[in-house]
Amino acid sequence: MGHFYLGCAVWSYKNWVGELYPLGSRPADFLSLYSRRFTAVEGNTTFYAIPNAETVTRWIQQTPSDFKFCLKLPQELTHQGSLNLAIPGALKFVEQMQCLGTRFGPIFAQLPPSYSPHLLEDLQDFLQVWPHQIVPLAVEVRHPDWFQPDNFKRLKQLLESFNVGRVILDSRPIYSGEDDPQLHSERKKPQVPVEFSVTASLALIRFISHPQLSRNQPFLEDWITPIHHWLNQGKDVYFFVHCPLEERSPSTAKYVQQLLESHHLPISPLPWNQLEPIPTQLTLW
């Protein structure tokens, strides 16, 4: 049976104090508090800067041994041209993060919208030298041409041949109405098709939620059967909730757990449940 991991994109968000974190919580305590509520974090922080050894040591000290960091490859590696040129830096990054030990979740490479299917051979070269025996890898593509049937088929076959995951971005909720919840967001999420299939022994889902919890319900319902199927296949499932209004991400993530539990999926209790009663508002639509 696979394991289900749930979390958000970050842990250091001061506006979560009073809801996710107790009033009076200090930023230095955010990671410790977060890891005792959720079971994984997407780790967007490494996209912008590579942490030093002292920082990674603090991460280890502040989190349970079964907590997972699913770190994003730095943008200086994935957004500066070909992946071939990024190979030395990527291998060094893995080496630097390897001390996370049991906390080392899959790393994922988010490729920019400019990275098209014409670079499939470049991607293949990168996957051939990735240290798969040390850490799993997942890849997120954003160029619209990747989702054309022939290109998507070739991408899936390539990822499957290396047991590399395909990051599934589900941005449907924020494009489901006439309102624009990303209106004041600096980085808008792409609107790409969602296919409920995996290419490796893991599934990594990035769910871009609407600030109104009820708007997410039909899209979250779509995930129940696939997640149940993948867990029964022995695949680990990582589910990360984003929101243009980041204040809402934790409560939506907590609802995801409640929804899956209500359908009797084989998942472990959320640590957050052991700390406080579930807010009434999370059960209302």
Short mmCIF file of C-alpha atoms in Angstrom, two decimals:
data_model
loop_
_atom_site.label_atom_id
_atom_site.label_comp_id
_atom_site.label_asym_id
_atom_site.label_seq_id
_atom_site.Cartn_x
_atom_site.Cartn_y
_atom_site.Cartn_z
CA MET A 1 0.00 0.00 0.00
CA GLY A 2 1.34 3.44 -0.93
CA HIS A 3 1.57 6.40 1.43
CA PHE A 4 -0.40 9.64 1.15
CA TYR A 5 1.39 12.90 1.92
CA LEU A 6 -0.42 16.23 2.21
CA GLY A 7 0.73 19.82 2.53
CA CYS A 8 1.12 23.29 1.07
CA ALA A 9 3.76 25.01 -1.04
CA VAL A 10 5.54 26.76 1.85
CA TRP A 11 5.70 26.76 5.62
CA SER A 12 6.92 30.29 6.36
CA TYR A 13 3.79 32.38 5.88
CA LYS A 14 3.11 34.89 8.62
CA ASN A 15 -0.60 35.30 7.83
CA TRP A 16 -1.18 31.70 8.93
CA VAL A 17 -0.60 32.79 12.52
CA GLY A 18 -3.94 32.60 14.31
CA GLU A 19 -5.30 29.75 12.15
CA LEU A 20 -2.62 27.23 11.21
CA TYR A 21 -0.19 28.48 13.86
CA PRO A 22 -1.08 29.64 17.39
CA LEU A 23 -1.20 33.33 18.09
CA GLY A 24 2.20 34.62 19.09
CA SER A 25 4.12 32.05 17.02
CA ARG A 26 7.56 33.19 15.86
CA PRO A 27 8.82 32.71 12.28
CA ALA A 28 11.65 30.57 13.65
CA ASP A 29 9.01 28.11 14.88
CA PHE A 30 6.93 27.96 11.70
CA LEU A 31 8.55 24.84 10.22
CA SER A 32 8.30 22.90 13.46
CA LEU A 33 4.64 23.88 13.83
CA TYR A 34 3.88 23.15 10.16
CA SER A 35 5.43 19.66 10.31
CA ARG A 36 3.18 18.79 13.23
CA ARG A 37 0.11 19.65 11.20
CA PHE A 38 0.96 18.35 7.71
CA THR A 39 3.08 15.47 6.45
CA ALA A 40 4.94 17.15 3.56
CA VAL A 41 5.82 20.50 2.06
CA GLU A 42 6.44 21.36 -1.56
CA GLY A 43 9.52 23.38 -0.64
CA ASN A 44 9.25 26.30 -3.05
CA THR A 45 12.04 28.00 -1.12
CA THR A 46 14.74 26.09 -3.01
CA PHE A 47 13.42 27.40 -6.33
CA TYR A 48 14.72 30.84 -5.41
CA ALA A 49 17.79 30.07 -3.27
CA ILE A 50 19.84 27.02 -2.33
CA PRO A 51 19.96 26.62 1.46
CA ASN A 52 23.31 26.17 3.16
CA ALA A 53 24.21 23.16 5.29
CA GLU A 54 23.34 24.96 8.53
CA THR A 55 19.83 25.70 7.27
CA VAL A 56 19.23 22.11 6.16
CA THR A 57 20.45 20.89 9.56
CA ARG A 58 17.84 23.09 11.23
CA TRP A 59 15.17 21.62 8.95
CA ILE A 60 16.13 18.17 10.17
CA GLN A 61 16.09 19.20 13.81
CA GLN A 62 12.66 20.84 13.52
CA THR A 63 10.74 18.05 11.77
CA PRO A 64 9.68 14.44 12.48
CA SER A 65 11.68 11.73 10.69
CA ASP A 66 8.70 10.76 8.50
CA PHE A 67 8.04 14.32 7.29
CA LYS A 68 8.83 14.86 3.58
CA PHE A 69 10.50 17.80 1.83
CA CYS A 70 9.61 17.73 -1.89
CA LEU A 71 12.10 20.32 -3.03
CA LYS A 72 11.93 22.17 -6.31
CA LEU A 73 15.10 22.40 -8.40
CA PRO A 74 16.49 25.96 -8.36
CA GLN A 75 15.27 28.16 -11.17
CA GLU A 76 18.88 28.92 -12.11
CA LEU A 77 19.04 25.28 -13.24
CA THR A 78 15.66 24.84 -14.88
CA HIS A 79 15.00 28.30 -16.35
CA GLN A 80 18.33 29.29 -17.93
CA GLY A 81 18.36 27.25 -21.11
CA SER A 82 18.98 23.58 -21.74
CA LEU A 83 18.89 21.01 -18.95
CA ASN A 84 22.13 19.54 -20.28
CA LEU A 85 23.95 22.63 -19.06
CA ALA A 86 22.26 22.25 -15.66
CA ILE A 87 23.42 18.69 -15.00
CA PRO A 88 26.47 19.55 -12.84
CA GLY A 89 24.43 21.97 -10.73
CA ALA A 90 21.56 19.50 -10.35
CA LEU A 91 23.87 16.74 -9.16
CA LYS A 92 25.48 19.11 -6.68
CA PHE A 93 22.04 20.16 -5.42
CA VAL A 94 21.10 16.52 -4.78
CA GLU A 95 24.38 15.99 -2.93
CA GLN A 96 23.74 19.05 -0.75
CA MET A 97 20.20 17.95 0.12
CA GLN A 98 20.99 14.27 0.61
CA CYS A 99 21.58 14.78 4.33
CA LEU A 100 17.80 15.09 4.75
CA GLY A 101 17.80 11.29 4.86
CA THR A 102 14.32 9.89 5.49
CA ARG A 103 12.87 13.39 5.06
CA PHE A 104 14.10 13.52 1.46
CA GLY A 105 10.98 13.35 -0.70
CA PRO A 106 10.97 13.46 -4.51
CA ILE A 107 12.61 16.46 -6.12
CA PHE A 108 10.70 18.08 -8.93
CA ALA A 109 11.84 20.05 -11.93
CA GLN A 110 9.39 22.72 -13.01
CA LEU A 111 10.18 23.54 -16.63
CA PRO A 112 9.33 27.02 -17.94
CA PRO A 113 6.65 27.71 -20.58
CA SER A 114 9.46 28.21 -23.09
CA TYR A 115 10.64 24.59 -22.72
CA SER A 116 8.84 22.90 -25.62
CA PRO A 117 8.66 19.32 -26.97
CA HIS A 118 11.47 20.23 -29.37
CA LEU A 119 13.74 19.79 -26.35
CA LEU A 120 12.66 16.21 -25.64
CA GLU A 121 16.17 14.90 -26.36
CA ASP A 122 17.62 17.44 -23.94
CA LEU A 123 15.19 16.21 -21.28
CA GLN A 124 16.17 12.60 -22.03
CA ASP A 125 19.86 13.42 -21.57
CA PHE A 126 19.07 14.99 -18.20
CA LEU A 127 17.02 12.00 -17.03
CA GLN A 128 19.77 9.57 -18.05
CA VAL A 129 22.24 11.07 -15.56
CA TRP A 130 19.79 11.82 -12.75
CA PRO A 131 20.76 9.88 -9.56
CA HIS A 132 17.54 7.85 -9.40
CA GLN A 133 19.00 5.54 -6.75
CA ILE A 134 19.35 8.50 -4.37
CA VAL A 135 16.15 10.47 -4.88
CA PRO A 136 13.07 10.18 -7.15
CA LEU A 137 12.42 12.92 -9.68
CA ALA A 138 9.18 14.40 -11.02
CA VAL A 139 8.89 16.77 -13.98
CA GLU A 140 6.35 19.51 -14.62
CA VAL A 141 5.92 20.77 -18.19
CA ARG A 142 4.09 23.99 -19.02
CA HIS A 143 4.50 24.61 -22.74
CA PRO A 144 1.05 23.97 -24.29
CA ASP A 145 2.47 21.81 -27.08
CA TRP A 146 3.40 19.10 -24.55
CA PHE A 147 -0.31 18.39 -24.16
CA GLN A 148 -0.91 17.60 -27.82
CA PRO A 149 -1.64 13.85 -28.04
CA ASP A 150 1.52 12.75 -29.88
CA ASN A 151 3.84 14.89 -27.79
CA PHE A 152 2.14 13.86 -24.56
CA LYS A 153 2.50 10.20 -25.50
CA ARG A 154 6.22 10.62 -26.15
CA LEU A 155 6.66 12.49 -22.85
CA LYS A 156 4.87 9.77 -20.90
CA GLN A 157 6.93 7.03 -22.53
CA LEU A 158 10.15 8.86 -21.72
CA LEU A 159 9.22 9.45 -18.08
CA GLU A 160 8.02 5.86 -17.66
CA SER A 161 11.29 4.49 -19.06
CA PHE A 162 13.19 6.20 -16.22
CA ASN A 163 10.50 5.80 -13.52
CA VAL A 164 10.26 9.60 -13.37
CA GLY A 165 7.04 11.15 -12.13
CA ARG A 166 4.92 13.63 -14.05
CA VAL A 167 3.79 16.54 -11.91
CA ILE A 168 0.04 16.92 -12.38
CA LEU A 169 -0.99 20.56 -12.19
CA ASP A 170 -4.71 21.02 -11.56
CA SER A 171 -5.56 24.69 -12.00
CA ARG A 172 -9.20 24.11 -12.97
CA PRO A 173 -10.71 25.69 -9.82
CA ILE A 174 -9.26 29.14 -10.46
CA TYR A 175 -10.52 29.12 -14.06
CA SER A 176 -13.97 27.77 -13.24
CA GLY A 177 -15.86 31.06 -13.13
CA GLU A 178 -15.94 34.60 -14.39
CA ASP A 179 -14.07 35.98 -11.39
CA ASP A 180 -10.27 36.04 -11.42
CA PRO A 181 -8.81 34.97 -8.06
CA GLN A 182 -5.32 35.57 -9.50
CA LEU A 183 -6.05 39.23 -10.23
CA HIS A 184 -3.47 40.48 -7.74
CA SER A 185 -1.10 37.55 -8.02
CA GLU A 186 2.42 38.16 -9.33
CA ARG A 187 2.78 34.67 -10.79
CA LYS A 188 -0.30 33.31 -12.53
CA LYS A 189 -0.64 29.55 -12.86
CA PRO A 190 -0.96 28.07 -16.35
CA GLN A 191 -4.23 26.64 -17.55
CA VAL A 192 -3.26 23.20 -18.81
CA PRO A 193 -5.22 19.95 -19.29
CA VAL A 194 -5.41 17.49 -16.40
CA GLU A 195 -4.84 13.82 -17.10
CA PHE A 196 -5.29 11.40 -14.21
CA SER A 197 -2.35 9.13 -14.97
CA VAL A 198 1.08 8.55 -13.49
CA THR A 199 4.42 7.58 -15.01
CA ALA A 200 6.30 6.31 -11.97
CA SER A 201 6.00 4.78 -8.52
CA LEU A 202 4.82 8.14 -7.22
CA ALA A 203 2.18 10.75 -8.00
CA LEU A 204 2.80 14.45 -7.33
CA ILE A 205 -0.28 16.67 -7.57
CA ARG A 206 -0.29 20.46 -7.35
CA PHE A 207 -3.87 21.57 -6.75
CA ILE A 208 -4.42 25.29 -7.38
CA SER A 209 -7.46 25.97 -5.25
CA HIS A 210 -10.06 28.71 -5.41
CA PRO A 211 -10.27 30.95 -2.30
CA GLN A 212 -13.92 29.87 -1.90
CA LEU A 213 -13.82 26.34 -0.54
CA SER A 214 -17.08 25.32 -2.20
CA ARG A 215 -15.68 26.11 -5.67
CA ASN A 216 -13.08 23.39 -5.20
CA GLN A 217 -15.47 20.58 -4.30
CA PRO A 218 -16.27 19.15 -7.77
CA PHE A 219 -12.60 19.15 -8.73
CA LEU A 220 -11.50 17.52 -5.49
CA GLU A 221 -14.14 14.84 -6.00
CA ASP A 222 -12.38 13.95 -9.27
CA TRP A 223 -9.26 13.00 -7.33
CA ILE A 224 -10.81 10.45 -4.96
CA THR A 225 -10.86 7.46 -7.30
CA PRO A 226 -7.41 7.99 -8.89
CA ILE A 227 -5.72 8.51 -5.52
CA HIS A 228 -7.42 5.40 -4.12
CA HIS A 229 -6.30 3.40 -7.15
CA TRP A 230 -2.69 4.60 -6.97
CA LEU A 231 -2.42 3.91 -3.24
CA ASN A 232 -3.73 0.38 -3.82
CA GLN A 233 -1.05 -0.05 -6.49
CA GLY A 234 1.59 0.81 -3.89
CA LYS A 235 2.35 4.26 -5.27
CA ASP A 236 3.13 7.15 -2.93
CA VAL A 237 0.88 10.16 -3.50
CA TYR A 238 1.97 13.73 -2.72
CA PHE A 239 -0.86 16.28 -2.78
CA PHE A 240 -0.01 19.98 -2.41
CA VAL A 241 -2.59 22.75 -2.14
CA HIS A 242 -1.90 26.22 -3.47
CA CYS A 243 -4.20 29.24 -3.52
CA PRO A 244 -3.90 32.76 -4.97
CA LEU A 245 -5.01 33.85 -1.50
CA GLU A 246 -2.47 31.81 0.43
CA GLU A 247 -4.29 32.32 3.72
CA ARG A 248 -6.85 29.76 2.51
CA SER A 249 -4.45 26.95 1.55
CA PRO A 250 -4.23 25.19 4.96
CA SER A 251 -7.99 24.93 5.47
CA THR A 252 -8.47 23.59 1.93
CA ALA A 253 -5.69 21.06 2.45
CA LYS A 254 -7.33 19.95 5.68
CA TYR A 255 -10.60 19.49 3.84
CA VAL A 256 -8.82 17.27 1.29
CA GLN A 257 -7.88 14.96 4.16
CA GLN A 258 -11.46 14.95 5.47
CA LEU A 259 -12.84 14.21 2.01
CA LEU A 260 -10.53 11.25 1.42
CA GLU A 261 -11.21 9.88 4.91
CA SER A 262 -14.96 10.13 4.32
CA HIS A 263 -14.51 7.86 1.28
CA HIS A 264 -12.49 5.38 3.35
CA LEU A 265 -9.21 5.78 1.53
CA PRO A 266 -6.28 3.98 3.21
CA ILE A 267 -4.50 7.08 4.52
CA SER A 268 -2.97 7.91 7.89
CA PRO A 269 -4.60 10.53 10.16
CA LEU A 270 -3.40 14.08 9.68
CA PRO A 271 -1.16 15.24 12.56
CA TRP A 272 -3.18 18.47 12.71
CA ASN A 273 -6.22 16.47 13.85
CA GLN A 274 -4.43 15.54 17.06
CA LEU A 275 -3.82 19.16 18.01
CA GLU A 276 -7.22 20.80 17.84
CA PRO A 277 -10.86 20.17 16.84
CA ILE A 278 -11.68 20.48 13.16
CA PRO A 279 -13.13 23.98 12.57
CA THR A 280 -16.84 23.88 11.81
CA GLN A 281 -16.38 26.05 8.72
CA LEU A 282 -14.44 23.30 6.95
CA THR A 283 -17.50 21.06 6.76
CA LEU A 284 -19.81 23.68 5.27
CA TRP A 285 -20.41 24.20 1.56
#
